[in-house]
Amino acid sequence: MLLVLLAVVFAAIELLPGDAASATSERGEGAAGLAARRHLLALDRPVWERFADWITALPTGDLGTSARGERVTDLLAAPLPNTVLLGGTAFVLTVLAALAVGLGASARPRGIVDRVVDLTSTAAFALPEFVVSIGLLLVLSLWTGWLPAATVTGADGAPATWSMLVMPVLALTVPQTGWNTRIVRAALADQAATPHVEAARLDGLSTGRILLRHALPGAWPAIATGIATSTGMLLGGTVVVETLFNYPGIGTVLAGAVADRDTPVIAAVVACAAALITVVLLLADLVRARTLGARS
């Protein structure tokens, strides 16, 4: 799947208007200069040959050279930890918030809290990250001045203060919390109809004990799968969020690479994201297999 995805990336960039040579050329550069630049970037070779060279070097850790002459590995080395920090923090908060809200709504099915959670989670998931980001900028920065509107980096290339992480993390967490809350709520509702949960309810156990000890363990496979599938959406949202908040992450690098038609950089970012999503999906499969194996 990763091989096919990367091949599609190479082909899609080839179909875009312009190329890396013209996008990164100096103003007023003539036809001879552009031709020399295209030869230097191997753009005069068929796309399948360039893809074959790039993909065969990938297992050795060589991600190629950018259109501006930088090693892609060095280009991604600084922003990658920042994106991992942003996405990892948003991921952990999403999981904790979805579990807490989903369990709270499941305590009284079809009650007031459950109905409010149903409406708000749907609305939160329907909001794109850029809408949430703009709302946070208006309220928390422009109107109140509580948080900085843009990210300023320190000497190490990371955000200078923790407060600069708050709005980007919230912009990613809100939509994904809405999605995962619905998954948690649906998984717990399915478990509530199973015989062992019904038996625990007839035994007079408290609602909290039934949810935590009897319903939640059986709901873990569905919850883990839902969380894993939302990882791709979360990573996709980082591109928008990092651009809006001037956050020094891979999303900013990717946006510049698309403007430059820089195929090696775009393919490298896609490869990193796909590898991360694959690991998360594998962990979800392991949780599912372990849970179902223990129940059988």
Coordinates of C-alpha atoms in Angstrom, one line a residue:
M1 CA 0.0 0.0 0.0
L2 CA 2.8 2.4 0.8
L3 CA 4.5 1.6 -2.5
V4 CA 1.3 2.4 -4.4
L5 CA 0.7 5.5 -2.4
L6 CA 4.2 6.9 -3.1
A7 CA 3.9 6.1 -6.8
V8 CA 0.6 8.0 -6.9
V9 CA 2.3 11.0 -5.2
F10 CA 5.0 11.0 -7.9
A11 CA 2.4 10.8 -10.7
A12 CA 0.2 13.4 -9.1
I13 CA 3.0 16.0 -8.8
E14 CA 3.9 15.3 -12.4
L15 CA 0.4 16.3 -13.5
L16 CA 0.5 19.6 -11.7
P17 CA 1.2 22.7 -13.9
G18 CA 4.9 23.8 -13.8
D19 CA 7.8 21.9 -12.3
A20 CA 10.4 22.2 -9.6
A21 CA 12.9 23.9 -12.0
S22 CA 10.5 26.7 -12.9
A23 CA 9.1 27.1 -9.4
T24 CA 12.6 27.5 -7.8
S25 CA 14.2 29.5 -10.6
E26 CA 15.5 33.0 -10.2
R27 CA 13.5 35.8 -11.6
G28 CA 14.4 36.5 -15.3
E29 CA 16.2 33.2 -15.7
G30 CA 16.4 32.2 -19.4
A31 CA 15.5 29.0 -21.2
A32 CA 19.1 27.8 -21.1
G33 CA 19.2 28.2 -17.3
L34 CA 15.9 26.4 -16.9
A35 CA 17.0 23.5 -19.1
A36 CA 20.2 23.2 -17.0
R37 CA 18.2 23.2 -13.8
R38 CA 15.8 20.6 -15.1
H39 CA 18.8 18.4 -16.0
L40 CA 20.3 18.9 -12.6
L41 CA 17.1 17.9 -10.9
A42 CA 16.7 14.9 -13.3
L43 CA 13.4 16.3 -14.6
D44 CA 14.4 15.4 -18.1
R45 CA 14.1 11.7 -17.2
P46 CA 10.8 9.8 -17.1
V47 CA 8.9 10.0 -13.9
W48 CA 9.0 6.2 -13.4
E49 CA 12.8 6.3 -13.5
R50 CA 13.0 9.0 -10.9
F51 CA 10.5 7.1 -8.7
A52 CA 12.5 3.9 -9.0
D53 CA 15.7 5.7 -8.0
W54 CA 14.0 7.3 -5.0
I55 CA 12.2 4.2 -3.8
T56 CA 15.3 2.0 -4.0
A57 CA 17.3 4.4 -1.9
L58 CA 14.5 4.8 0.7
P59 CA 15.3 1.6 2.7
T60 CA 18.8 3.0 3.3
G61 CA 17.4 6.2 4.8
D62 CA 18.2 8.3 1.8
L63 CA 15.2 10.5 1.2
G64 CA 16.8 12.3 -1.8
T65 CA 17.7 15.9 -2.4
S66 CA 15.2 18.8 -2.5
A67 CA 14.8 21.1 -5.4
R68 CA 16.8 23.7 -3.6
G69 CA 19.8 21.4 -3.1
E70 CA 19.2 20.4 0.5
R71 CA 19.2 16.8 1.7
V72 CA 15.6 16.0 2.6
T73 CA 16.7 14.1 5.7
D74 CA 18.4 17.3 7.0
L75 CA 15.4 19.4 5.9
L76 CA 13.0 17.3 8.0
A77 CA 15.2 16.7 11.0
A78 CA 14.3 20.0 12.7
P79 CA 10.5 20.2 12.1
L80 CA 9.8 16.5 12.7
P81 CA 10.1 16.6 16.5
N82 CA 7.9 19.7 16.6
T83 CA 5.1 18.0 14.6
V84 CA 5.5 14.9 16.8
L85 CA 5.1 17.1 19.9
L86 CA 2.0 18.8 18.4
G87 CA 0.3 15.7 17.0
G88 CA 1.2 13.5 20.0
T89 CA -0.2 16.0 22.5
A90 CA -3.4 16.4 20.5
F91 CA -3.7 12.6 20.1
V92 CA -3.3 12.0 23.9
L93 CA -5.8 14.8 24.8
T94 CA -8.2 13.5 22.2
V95 CA -8.2 9.9 23.6
L96 CA -8.6 11.1 27.2
A97 CA -11.4 13.6 26.3
A98 CA -13.3 11.1 24.1
L99 CA -13.2 8.4 26.9
A100 CA -14.2 10.8 29.6
V101 CA -17.1 12.4 27.6
G102 CA -18.2 9.1 26.1
L103 CA -18.3 7.4 29.5
G104 CA -20.2 10.3 31.0
A105 CA -22.8 10.2 28.3
S106 CA -23.2 6.4 28.6
A107 CA -23.9 6.7 32.3
R108 CA -27.5 7.8 31.5
P109 CA -28.4 6.7 28.0
R110 CA -30.9 9.0 26.2
G111 CA -30.6 11.5 29.1
I112 CA -29.9 15.2 28.9
V113 CA -26.2 14.7 29.1
D114 CA -26.3 12.1 26.4
R115 CA -28.3 14.3 24.1
V116 CA -26.1 17.3 24.6
V117 CA -23.0 15.2 24.0
D118 CA -24.5 13.7 20.8
L119 CA -25.2 17.2 19.4
T120 CA -21.9 18.8 20.4
S121 CA -19.8 15.9 19.3
T122 CA -21.4 16.0 15.9
A123 CA -21.0 19.7 15.6
A124 CA -17.3 19.5 16.7
F125 CA -16.5 16.8 14.2
A126 CA -18.2 18.8 11.4
L127 CA -16.0 21.8 12.0
P128 CA -12.8 21.8 9.8
E129 CA -9.5 22.5 11.6
F130 CA -9.1 25.9 9.9
V131 CA -12.5 27.1 11.2
V132 CA -11.6 26.0 14.8
S133 CA -8.2 27.7 14.4
I134 CA -9.8 31.0 13.2
G135 CA -12.3 30.9 16.1
L136 CA -9.5 30.3 18.6
L137 CA -7.4 33.1 17.1
L138 CA -10.3 35.5 17.4
V139 CA -11.3 34.6 20.9
L140 CA -8.0 33.7 22.7
S141 CA -5.7 36.1 20.8
L142 CA -7.3 39.1 19.1
W143 CA -10.2 39.7 21.5
T144 CA -8.7 38.7 24.9
G145 CA -4.9 38.7 24.2
W146 CA -4.5 35.6 26.4
L147 CA -2.4 33.7 23.9
P148 CA 0.1 34.6 21.1
A149 CA -1.4 34.5 17.6
A150 CA 1.8 33.2 16.0
T151 CA 4.5 30.7 17.0
V152 CA 7.9 32.1 17.7
T153 CA 10.8 29.6 17.7
G154 CA 13.7 29.5 20.2
A155 CA 17.3 28.8 19.5
D156 CA 16.6 25.1 19.2
G157 CA 13.9 25.5 16.6
A158 CA 11.1 24.6 19.0
P159 CA 8.3 26.9 20.1
A160 CA 9.7 29.5 22.5
T161 CA 7.0 29.0 25.2
W162 CA 4.4 26.3 26.0
S163 CA 1.6 28.8 25.5
M164 CA 2.3 28.8 21.8
L165 CA 1.2 25.2 21.7
V166 CA -2.2 25.7 23.3
M167 CA -4.2 26.9 20.3
P168 CA -2.7 24.6 17.7
V169 CA -3.3 21.6 20.0
L170 CA -6.9 22.7 20.6
A171 CA -7.5 23.2 16.9
L172 CA -6.5 19.6 16.3
T173 CA -8.2 18.1 19.4
V174 CA -11.7 19.6 19.1
P175 CA -12.7 17.9 15.8
Q176 CA -11.1 14.6 16.6
T177 CA -12.6 14.5 20.1
G178 CA -16.1 14.9 18.4
W179 CA -15.4 11.9 16.1
N180 CA -13.9 9.6 18.8
T181 CA -16.6 10.5 21.4
R182 CA -19.2 9.2 19.0
I183 CA -17.2 6.0 18.5
V184 CA -16.8 5.5 22.3
R185 CA -20.5 6.2 22.9
A186 CA -21.6 3.7 20.1
A187 CA -19.2 1.0 21.3
L188 CA -20.4 1.3 24.9
A189 CA -24.0 1.2 23.7
D190 CA -23.3 -2.0 21.9
Q191 CA -21.8 -3.5 25.0
A192 CA -24.7 -2.4 27.1
A193 CA -26.9 -4.9 25.3
T194 CA -24.6 -7.9 25.8
P195 CA -25.6 -10.6 28.3
H196 CA -22.7 -10.1 30.8
V197 CA -23.5 -6.4 31.1
E198 CA -27.1 -7.2 31.6
A199 CA -26.2 -9.7 34.3
A200 CA -24.0 -7.1 36.0
R201 CA -26.9 -4.6 36.0
L202 CA -29.3 -7.2 37.4
D203 CA -26.8 -7.9 40.2
G204 CA -27.2 -4.3 41.3
L205 CA -23.7 -3.1 40.5
S206 CA -23.2 0.6 40.3
T207 CA -23.3 2.3 36.9
G208 CA -19.6 3.3 37.1
R209 CA -18.5 -0.2 37.9
I210 CA -20.6 -1.6 35.1
L211 CA -19.1 0.8 32.6
L212 CA -15.5 0.5 33.7
R213 CA -15.3 -3.2 34.6
H214 CA -17.8 -4.8 32.2
A215 CA -18.6 -2.6 29.2
L216 CA -15.4 -0.8 28.5
P217 CA -13.1 -3.9 28.2
G218 CA -15.4 -5.3 25.5
A219 CA -15.6 -1.9 23.7
W220 CA -11.8 -1.6 23.5
P221 CA -11.5 -3.2 20.0
A222 CA -14.0 -0.8 18.4
I223 CA -12.6 2.2 20.3
A224 CA -9.0 1.4 19.4
T225 CA -9.9 1.0 15.7
G226 CA -11.7 4.3 15.7
I227 CA -8.9 6.1 17.3
A228 CA -6.4 4.6 14.9
T229 CA -8.4 5.6 11.8
S230 CA -8.6 9.1 13.1
T231 CA -4.8 9.4 13.2
G232 CA -4.7 10.1 9.5
M233 CA -7.3 12.9 9.8
L234 CA -5.3 14.4 12.7
L235 CA -2.0 14.3 10.7
G236 CA -3.8 15.9 7.7
G237 CA -5.1 18.7 10.0
T238 CA -1.6 19.5 11.1
V239 CA -0.8 20.9 7.6
V240 CA -3.5 23.5 8.0
V241 CA -3.0 24.2 11.7
E242 CA 0.8 24.6 11.4
T243 CA 0.4 27.0 8.5
L244 CA -2.2 29.2 10.2
F245 CA -0.2 29.5 13.5
N246 CA 3.2 29.7 11.8
Y247 CA 4.1 26.5 13.7
P248 CA 7.6 25.2 12.7
G249 CA 6.5 21.7 11.8
I250 CA 6.4 19.3 8.8
G251 CA 3.1 20.8 7.7
T252 CA 4.8 24.1 6.9
V253 CA 7.6 22.3 5.0
L254 CA 5.0 20.3 3.1
A255 CA 3.1 23.5 2.1
G256 CA 6.3 25.0 0.7
A257 CA 7.3 21.8 -1.1
V258 CA 3.9 21.7 -2.9
A259 CA 4.4 25.3 -4.0
D260 CA 7.9 24.3 -5.3
R261 CA 6.7 21.1 -6.9
D262 CA 9.4 19.4 -4.8
T263 CA 8.6 15.7 -5.3
P264 CA 11.3 14.2 -3.0
V265 CA 10.2 16.4 -0.1
I266 CA 6.5 15.7 -0.6
A267 CA 7.1 11.9 -1.0
A268 CA 9.3 11.9 2.2
V269 CA 6.6 13.6 4.2
V270 CA 4.0 11.2 2.9
A271 CA 6.3 8.2 3.7
C272 CA 6.8 9.4 7.3
A273 CA 3.1 10.0 7.8
A274 CA 2.1 6.7 6.3
A275 CA 4.7 4.8 8.4
L276 CA 3.3 6.4 11.5
I277 CA -0.3 5.6 10.6
T278 CA 0.7 2.0 9.8
V279 CA 2.2 1.7 13.3
V280 CA -0.9 3.0 15.0
L281 CA -3.1 0.7 12.9
L282 CA -0.9 -2.2 13.9
L283 CA -1.2 -1.3 17.6
A284 CA -5.0 -1.1 17.2
D285 CA -5.0 -4.6 15.6
L286 CA -2.9 -5.9 18.5
V287 CA -5.3 -4.5 21.0
R288 CA -8.2 -6.0 19.1
A289 CA -6.6 -9.4 18.9
R290 CA -5.6 -9.4 22.5
T291 CA -9.0 -8.4 23.7
L292 CA -10.9 -10.8 21.5
G293 CA -8.4 -13.6 22.4
A294 CA -8.8 -12.9 26.1
R295 CA -12.6 -13.0 25.8
S296 CA -12.6 -16.3 23.8

